[in-house]
PDB file of C-alpha atoms in Angstrom:
ATOM      1  CA  MET A   1      88.254 109.591 111.463  1.00 45.00           C
ATOM      2  CA  SER A   2      85.588 107.926 112.540  1.00 48.00           C
ATOM      3  CA  THR A   3      84.301 104.673 114.184  1.00 51.00           C
ATOM      4  CA  LEU A   4      82.003 102.657 112.067  1.00 55.00           C
ATOM      5  CA  THR A   5      81.575  99.142 111.434  1.00 55.00           C
ATOM      6  CA  VAL A   6      82.885  97.939 108.445  1.00 63.00           C
ATOM      7  CA  ARG A   7      80.702  98.669 105.626  1.00 85.00           C
ATOM      8  CA  THR A   8      81.189  96.765 102.289  1.00 91.00           C
ATOM      9  CA  ALA A   9      79.016  94.560 101.825  1.00 93.00           C
ATOM     10  CA  GLU A  10      78.614  90.539 102.023  1.00 91.00           C
ATOM     11  CA  THR A  11      77.979  89.661  98.186  1.00 94.00           C
ATOM     12  CA  ASP A  12      77.095  86.142  97.309  1.00 94.00           C
ATOM     13  CA  ALA A  13      78.391  87.115  93.807  1.00 95.00           C
ATOM     14  CA  PRO A  14      81.596  88.744  92.782  1.00 96.00           C
ATOM     15  CA  ILE A  15      80.936  92.066  91.739  1.00 96.00           C
ATOM     16  CA  LEU A  16      82.736  95.765  91.255  1.00 96.00           C
ATOM     17  CA  ASP A  17      84.585  96.590  94.715  1.00 94.00           C
ATOM     18  CA  VAL A  18      82.981 100.546  93.977  1.00 95.00           C
ATOM     19  CA  LEU A  19      79.457  98.465  94.706  1.00 95.00           C
ATOM     20  CA  ALA A  20      80.277  96.836  97.075  1.00 95.00           C
ATOM     21  CA  GLU A  21      81.994  99.138  98.840  1.00 93.00           C
ATOM     22  CA  ARG A  22      78.831 101.703  98.121  1.00 93.00           C
ATOM     23  CA  TRP A  23      76.288 102.833 101.335  1.00 91.00           C
ATOM     24  CA  SER A  24      74.022 105.973 102.023  1.00 95.00           C
ATOM     25  CA  THR A  25      75.071 107.542 104.581  1.00 95.00           C
ATOM     26  CA  ARG A  26      73.643 110.461 106.632  1.00 95.00           C
ATOM     27  CA  ILE A  27      76.232 111.326 108.764  1.00 95.00           C
ATOM     28  CA  PHE A  28      77.962 114.492 106.671  1.00 97.00           C
ATOM     29  CA  ASP A  29      81.245 117.083 107.107  1.00 97.00           C
ATOM     30  CA  ARG A  30      78.845 120.411 107.200  1.00 96.00           C
ATOM     31  CA  ASP A  31      82.308 122.148 107.006  1.00 97.00           C
ATOM     32  CA  ALA A  32      83.574 120.433 104.170  1.00 98.00           C
ATOM     33  CA  ASP A  33      82.936 122.008 100.732  1.00 98.00           C
ATOM     34  CA  ILE A  34      81.646 119.657  97.848  1.00 98.00           C
ATOM     35  CA  ASP A  35      84.773 118.847  95.610  1.00 98.00           C
ATOM     36  CA  GLU A  36      84.218 120.563  92.224  1.00 98.00           C
ATOM     37  CA  ALA A  37      85.909 117.974  90.329  1.00 98.00           C
ATOM     38  CA  ALA A  38      84.688 115.482  91.502  1.00 98.00           C
ATOM     39  CA  LEU A  39      80.953 116.445  91.438  1.00 98.00           C
ATOM     40  CA  ALA A  40      82.012 117.889  87.699  1.00 98.00           C
ATOM     41  CA  SER A  41      82.487 113.955  87.760  1.00 98.00           C
ATOM     42  CA  ALA A  42      79.188 112.699  88.855  1.00 98.00           C
ATOM     43  CA  LEU A  43      77.347 114.491  86.752  1.00 98.00           C
ATOM     44  CA  GLU A  44      79.190 113.590  83.874  1.00 98.00           C
ATOM     45  CA  ALA A  45      78.322 109.673  84.286  1.00 98.00           C
ATOM     46  CA  ALA A  46      75.259 111.236  84.686  1.00 98.00           C
ATOM     47  CA  ARG A  47      75.321 113.252  81.342  1.00 98.00           C
ATOM     48  CA  TRP A  48      76.311 108.834  80.542  1.00 98.00           C
ATOM     49  CA  ALA A  49      73.829 107.231  81.629  1.00 98.00           C
ATOM     50  CA  PRO A  50      71.800 105.125  79.404  1.00 98.00           C
ATOM     51  CA  THR A  51      68.575 105.837  78.203  1.00 97.00           C
ATOM     52  CA  ALA A  52      65.673 104.902  76.143  1.00 97.00           C
ATOM     53  CA  ALA A  53      66.189 106.165  72.464  1.00 97.00           C
ATOM     54  CA  ASN A  54      69.092 108.821  73.620  1.00 97.00           C
ATOM     55  CA  THR A  55      65.607 110.860  74.449  1.00 97.00           C
ATOM     56  CA  GLN A  56      68.133 111.655  78.183  1.00 98.00           C
ATOM     57  CA  ALA A  57      64.572 112.749  79.407  1.00 98.00           C
ATOM     58  CA  TRP A  58      66.111 113.816  83.023  1.00 98.00           C
ATOM     59  CA  ARG A  59      66.943 117.698  84.505  1.00 98.00           C
ATOM     60  CA  ALA A  60      68.916 118.350  87.538  1.00 98.00           C
ATOM     61  CA  ILE A  61      69.113 120.016  90.139  1.00 98.00           C
ATOM     62  CA  VAL A  62      72.276 120.828  91.433  1.00 98.00           C
ATOM     63  CA  ALA A  63      72.244 123.023  95.095  1.00 98.00           C
ATOM     64  CA  ARG A  64      75.208 123.877  97.111  1.00 98.00           C
ATOM     65  CA  ARG A  65      75.245 124.220 101.218  1.00 98.00           C
ATOM     66  CA  GLY A  66      75.064 127.934 102.141  1.00 98.00           C
ATOM     67  CA  SER A  67      72.692 129.428  98.753  1.00 98.00           C
ATOM     68  CA  ARG A  68      68.994 130.088  98.624  1.00 98.00           C
ATOM     69  CA  SER A  69      68.519 126.887  96.699  1.00 98.00           C
ATOM     70  CA  HIS A  70      70.172 124.830  98.887  1.00 98.00           C
ATOM     71  CA  ALA A  71      68.148 125.662 102.311  1.00 98.00           C
ATOM     72  CA  GLU A  72      64.957 126.032  99.228  1.00 98.00           C
ATOM     73  CA  LEU A  73      66.347 122.148  99.077  1.00 98.00           C
ATOM     74  CA  VAL A  74      66.251 121.336 102.910  1.00 98.00           C
ATOM     75  CA  SER A  75      62.812 122.802 103.612  1.00 98.00           C
ATOM     76  CA  THR A  76      60.823 120.126 100.955  1.00 98.00           C
ATOM     77  CA  LEU A  77      62.914 117.260 102.952  1.00 98.00           C
ATOM     78  CA  ALA A  78      60.373 115.259 105.546  1.00 97.00           C
ATOM     79  CA  GLY A  79      60.461 113.584 108.629  1.00 92.00           C
ATOM     80  CA  PHE A  80      63.803 112.129 109.849  1.00 92.00           C
ATOM     81  CA  ASN A  81      65.754 113.241 105.992  1.00 96.00           C
ATOM     82  CA  SER A  82      65.757 117.451 107.647  1.00 95.00           C
ATOM     83  CA  ALA A  83      67.297 116.475 110.944  1.00 93.00           C
ATOM     84  CA  TRP A  84      71.369 114.775 108.796  1.00 95.00           C
ATOM     85  CA  ALA A  85      70.289 116.485 105.213  1.00 97.00           C
ATOM     86  CA  GLY A  86      71.339 119.497 105.642  1.00 97.00           C
ATOM     87  CA  ASP A  87      75.192 119.181 106.548  1.00 97.00           C
ATOM     88  CA  ALA A  88      75.574 117.760 102.785  1.00 98.00           C
ATOM     89  CA  ALA A  89      78.123 120.167 101.167  1.00 98.00           C
ATOM     90  CA  ALA A  90      75.386 120.135  97.703  1.00 98.00           C
ATOM     91  CA  LEU A  91      71.807 118.258  96.911  1.00 98.00           C
ATOM     92  CA  VAL A  92      70.801 117.114  93.943  1.00 99.00           C
ATOM     93  CA  VAL A  93      67.312 116.567  92.625  1.00 99.00           C
ATOM     94  CA  PHE A  94      66.873 113.958  90.212  1.00 98.00           C
ATOM     95  CA  ILE A  95      63.711 114.429  87.911  1.00 98.00           C
ATOM     96  CA  ALA A  96      61.979 112.840  85.115  1.00 98.00           C
ATOM     97  CA  GLU A  97      60.746 115.092  82.027  1.00 98.00           C
ATOM     98  CA  THR A  98      57.542 112.930  82.006  1.00 98.00           C
ATOM     99  CA  GLU A  99      55.830 114.600  79.173  1.00 97.00           C
ATOM    100  CA  ARG A 100      57.241 116.722  75.681  1.00 97.00           C
ATOM    101  CA  ASP A 101      55.665 117.766  72.733  1.00 96.00           C
ATOM    102  CA  GLY A 102      52.530 116.412  74.565  1.00 95.00           C
ATOM    103  CA  LYS A 103      53.458 113.356  74.356  1.00 97.00           C
ATOM    104  CA  PRO A 104      54.011 110.714  77.434  1.00 97.00           C
ATOM    105  CA  MET A 105      57.466 109.646  77.909  1.00 97.00           C
ATOM    106  CA  ARG A 106      56.849 106.504  79.448  1.00 96.00           C
ATOM    107  CA  TRP A 107      60.548 105.537  80.036  1.00 97.00           C
ATOM    108  CA  ALA A 108      61.392 109.018  81.843  1.00 98.00           C
ATOM    109  CA  GLU A 109      61.128 107.645  85.465  1.00 98.00           C
ATOM    110  CA  TYR A 110      64.287 104.850  84.824  1.00 98.00           C
ATOM    111  CA  ASP A 111      65.926 106.798  83.053  1.00 98.00           C
ATOM    112  CA  ALA A 112      66.417 109.445  86.110  1.00 98.00           C
ATOM    113  CA  GLY A 113      67.014 106.170  88.165  1.00 98.00           C
ATOM    114  CA  GLN A 114      69.701 105.394  85.964  1.00 98.00           C
ATOM    115  CA  VAL A 115      71.097 108.442  86.022  1.00 98.00           C
ATOM    116  CA  ALA A 116      70.437 108.758  89.672  1.00 98.00           C
ATOM    117  CA  ALA A 117      73.132 105.541  89.879  1.00 98.00           C
ATOM    118  CA  HIS A 118      75.220 106.602  87.887  1.00 98.00           C
ATOM    119  CA  PHE A 119      75.851 109.546  89.628  1.00 98.00           C
ATOM    120  CA  THR A 120      76.662 107.806  92.869  1.00 98.00           C
ATOM    121  CA  VAL A 121      78.457 105.504  91.242  1.00 98.00           C
ATOM    122  CA  GLN A 122      81.025 107.445  90.351  1.00 98.00           C
ATOM    123  CA  ALA A 123      81.319 109.767  93.131  1.00 98.00           C
ATOM    124  CA  HIS A 124      81.607 107.055  95.756  1.00 97.00           C
ATOM    125  CA  ALA A 125      84.303 106.432  92.656  1.00 97.00           C
ATOM    126  CA  ASN A 126      85.946 109.670  93.590  1.00 97.00           C
ATOM    127  CA  GLY A 127      85.268 109.891  96.816  1.00 96.00           C
ATOM    128  CA  LEU A 128      82.078 111.468  97.602  1.00 97.00           C
ATOM    129  CA  SER A 129      79.515 110.205  99.938  1.00 97.00           C
ATOM    130  CA  THR A 130      75.821 110.067  98.910  1.00 98.00           C
ATOM    131  CA  HIS A 131      72.287 109.290 100.234  1.00 98.00           C
ATOM    132  CA  GLN A 132      69.316 109.060  97.852  1.00 98.00           C
ATOM    133  CA  MET A 133      65.930 110.324 100.133  1.00 98.00           C
ATOM    134  CA  GLY A 134      62.637 109.634  98.585  1.00 98.00           C
ATOM    135  CA  GLY A 135      61.011 111.107 102.128  1.00 98.00           C
ATOM    136  CA  PHE A 136      60.460 115.280 100.474  1.00 98.00           C
ATOM    137  CA  ASP A 137      57.802 117.477  98.863  1.00 98.00           C
ATOM    138  CA  ALA A 138      58.186 116.658  95.407  1.00 98.00           C
ATOM    139  CA  ALA A 139      54.985 119.560  94.826  1.00 98.00           C
ATOM    140  CA  ALA A 140      57.032 122.047  97.081  1.00 98.00           C
ATOM    141  CA  ILE A 141      59.891 121.947  95.084  1.00 98.00           C
ATOM    142  CA  SER A 142      58.052 122.556  91.550  1.00 98.00           C
ATOM    143  CA  ALA A 143      56.831 125.312  93.008  1.00 98.00           C
ATOM    144  CA  ALA A 144      60.555 126.607  94.555  1.00 98.00           C
ATOM    145  CA  PHE A 145      61.765 126.131  90.966  1.00 98.00           C
ATOM    146  CA  GLY A 146      59.670 127.212  87.871  1.00 98.00           C
ATOM    147  CA  LEU A 147      59.148 123.637  87.701  1.00 98.00           C
ATOM    148  CA  GLY A 148      57.273 122.820  84.177  1.00 98.00           C
ATOM    149  CA  ALA A 149      53.838 119.388  84.951  1.00 97.00           C
ATOM    150  CA  GLU A 150      55.960 117.587  82.928  1.00 98.00           C
ATOM    151  CA  LEU A 151      58.888 117.733  85.000  1.00 98.00           C
ATOM    152  CA  THR A 152      59.268 115.517  88.110  1.00 98.00           C
ATOM    153  CA  PRO A 153      61.050 115.292  91.052  1.00 98.00           C
ATOM    154  CA  ILE A 154      62.239 111.427  91.448  1.00 98.00           C
ATOM    155  CA  THR A 155      64.474 111.728  94.030  1.00 98.00           C
ATOM    156  CA  VAL A 156      66.780 113.936  96.630  1.00 98.00           C
ATOM    157  CA  MET A 157      69.774 113.254  97.098  1.00 98.00           C
ATOM    158  CA  ALA A 158      72.602 114.230  99.439  1.00 98.00           C
ATOM    159  CA  VAL A 159      76.788 114.772  98.637  1.00 98.00           C
ATOM    160  CA  GLY A 160      79.348 115.853 100.381  1.00 98.00           C
ATOM    161  CA  GLU A 161      82.778 114.159 102.439  1.00 97.00           C
ATOM    162  CA  LEU A 162      81.888 111.515 105.290  1.00 95.00           C
ATOM    163  CA  GLY A 163      81.374 113.679 108.378  1.00 94.00           C
ATOM    164  CA  ASP A 164      81.880 112.162 111.462  1.00 93.00           C
ATOM    165  CA  ILE A 165      80.189 109.763 113.270  1.00 90.00           C
ATOM    166  CA  ARG A 166      80.879 110.282 116.523  1.00 91.00           C
ATOM    167  CA  ALA A 167      79.804 114.383 116.511  1.00 90.00           C
ATOM    168  CA  ALA A 168      76.504 112.459 115.249  1.00 90.00           C
ATOM    169  CA  SER A 169      73.265 111.966 117.534  1.00 89.00           C
ATOM    170  CA  ALA A 170      73.525 107.876 119.273  1.00 91.00           C
ATOM    171  CA  GLU A 171      69.868 107.475 116.448  1.00 89.00           C
ATOM    172  CA  LEU A 172      72.341 108.523 113.653  1.00 90.00           C
ATOM    173  CA  GLN A 173      75.126 106.104 114.488  1.00 90.00           C
ATOM    174  CA  ALA A 174      73.156 103.444 115.445  1.00 90.00           C
ATOM    175  CA  ARG A 175      71.305 103.585 111.658  1.00 89.00           C
ATOM    176  CA  GLU A 176      75.055 104.224 110.524  1.00 90.00           C
ATOM    177  CA  ASN A 177      76.109 101.401 111.529  1.00 89.00           C
ATOM    178  CA  ALA A 178      73.125  98.902 111.515  1.00 89.00           C
ATOM    179  CA  PRO A 179      74.149  95.994 109.372  1.00 88.00           C
ATOM    180  CA  ARG A 180      74.287  96.318 105.625  1.00 89.00           C
ATOM    181  CA  GLU A 181      72.091  93.588 104.610  1.00 92.00           C
ATOM    182  CA  ARG A 182      69.137  92.693 101.326  1.00 94.00           C
ATOM    183  CA  ARG A 183      67.305  90.490 100.540  1.00 96.00           C
ATOM    184  CA  PRO A 184      68.239  86.611  99.229  1.00 95.00           C
ATOM    185  CA  ILE A 185      68.896  87.399  94.928  1.00 96.00           C
ATOM    186  CA  ALA A 186      66.131  84.683  94.770  1.00 95.00           C
ATOM    187  CA  GLU A 187      63.619  86.468  96.465  1.00 96.00           C
ATOM    188  CA  SER A 188      63.538  88.893  93.864  1.00 97.00           C
ATOM    189  CA  LEU A 189      63.908  86.645  90.149  1.00 97.00           C
ATOM    190  CA  LEU A 190      60.326  86.092  89.422  1.00 96.00           C
ATOM    191  CA  VAL A 191      61.751  83.503  87.023  1.00 97.00           C
ATOM    192  CA  ASN A 192      65.060  82.347  86.838  1.00 97.00           C
ATOM    193  CA  ASP A 193      65.113  79.649  83.532  1.00 96.00           C
TER     194      ASP A 193
END
């Protein structure tokens, strides 16, 4: 379908295939509905992500393309994200519950990240493509969905089937075919005794 360069990561140590093969596309099939079984599995993986003291201090908004919620979320996306993310079959907002019973939930944002990561890996294993975005208006999401002050949107994730790169703009094609790169692990380890 699409003319992409090889997307499997070149790793310095062996990792699971599902991790090496996962990448964040910006090209989604705008005509394909979300695979509901694959979405349900990804949400179930998210549900079973580890959280501090099993507090499960996270929530999510799942908005399928064509719904009012999907349109609301697209309107909150910043810059370049708004140019492509609306094609995704679903947008998922991962939300941290940063306060409970008047007490701060110190690990909630970390836990929401774990939840999003588990969702991403399971989605990829089930044939869905994903792309997490930090460029969005969190206050607009909170207002649109009536979120209380204790609920903080952390990321918006586009989810759906991979689209045809040949139908994408030249800019999107270039981004999709750019090499996958990460800094060497030694640059990330502050201590490695």
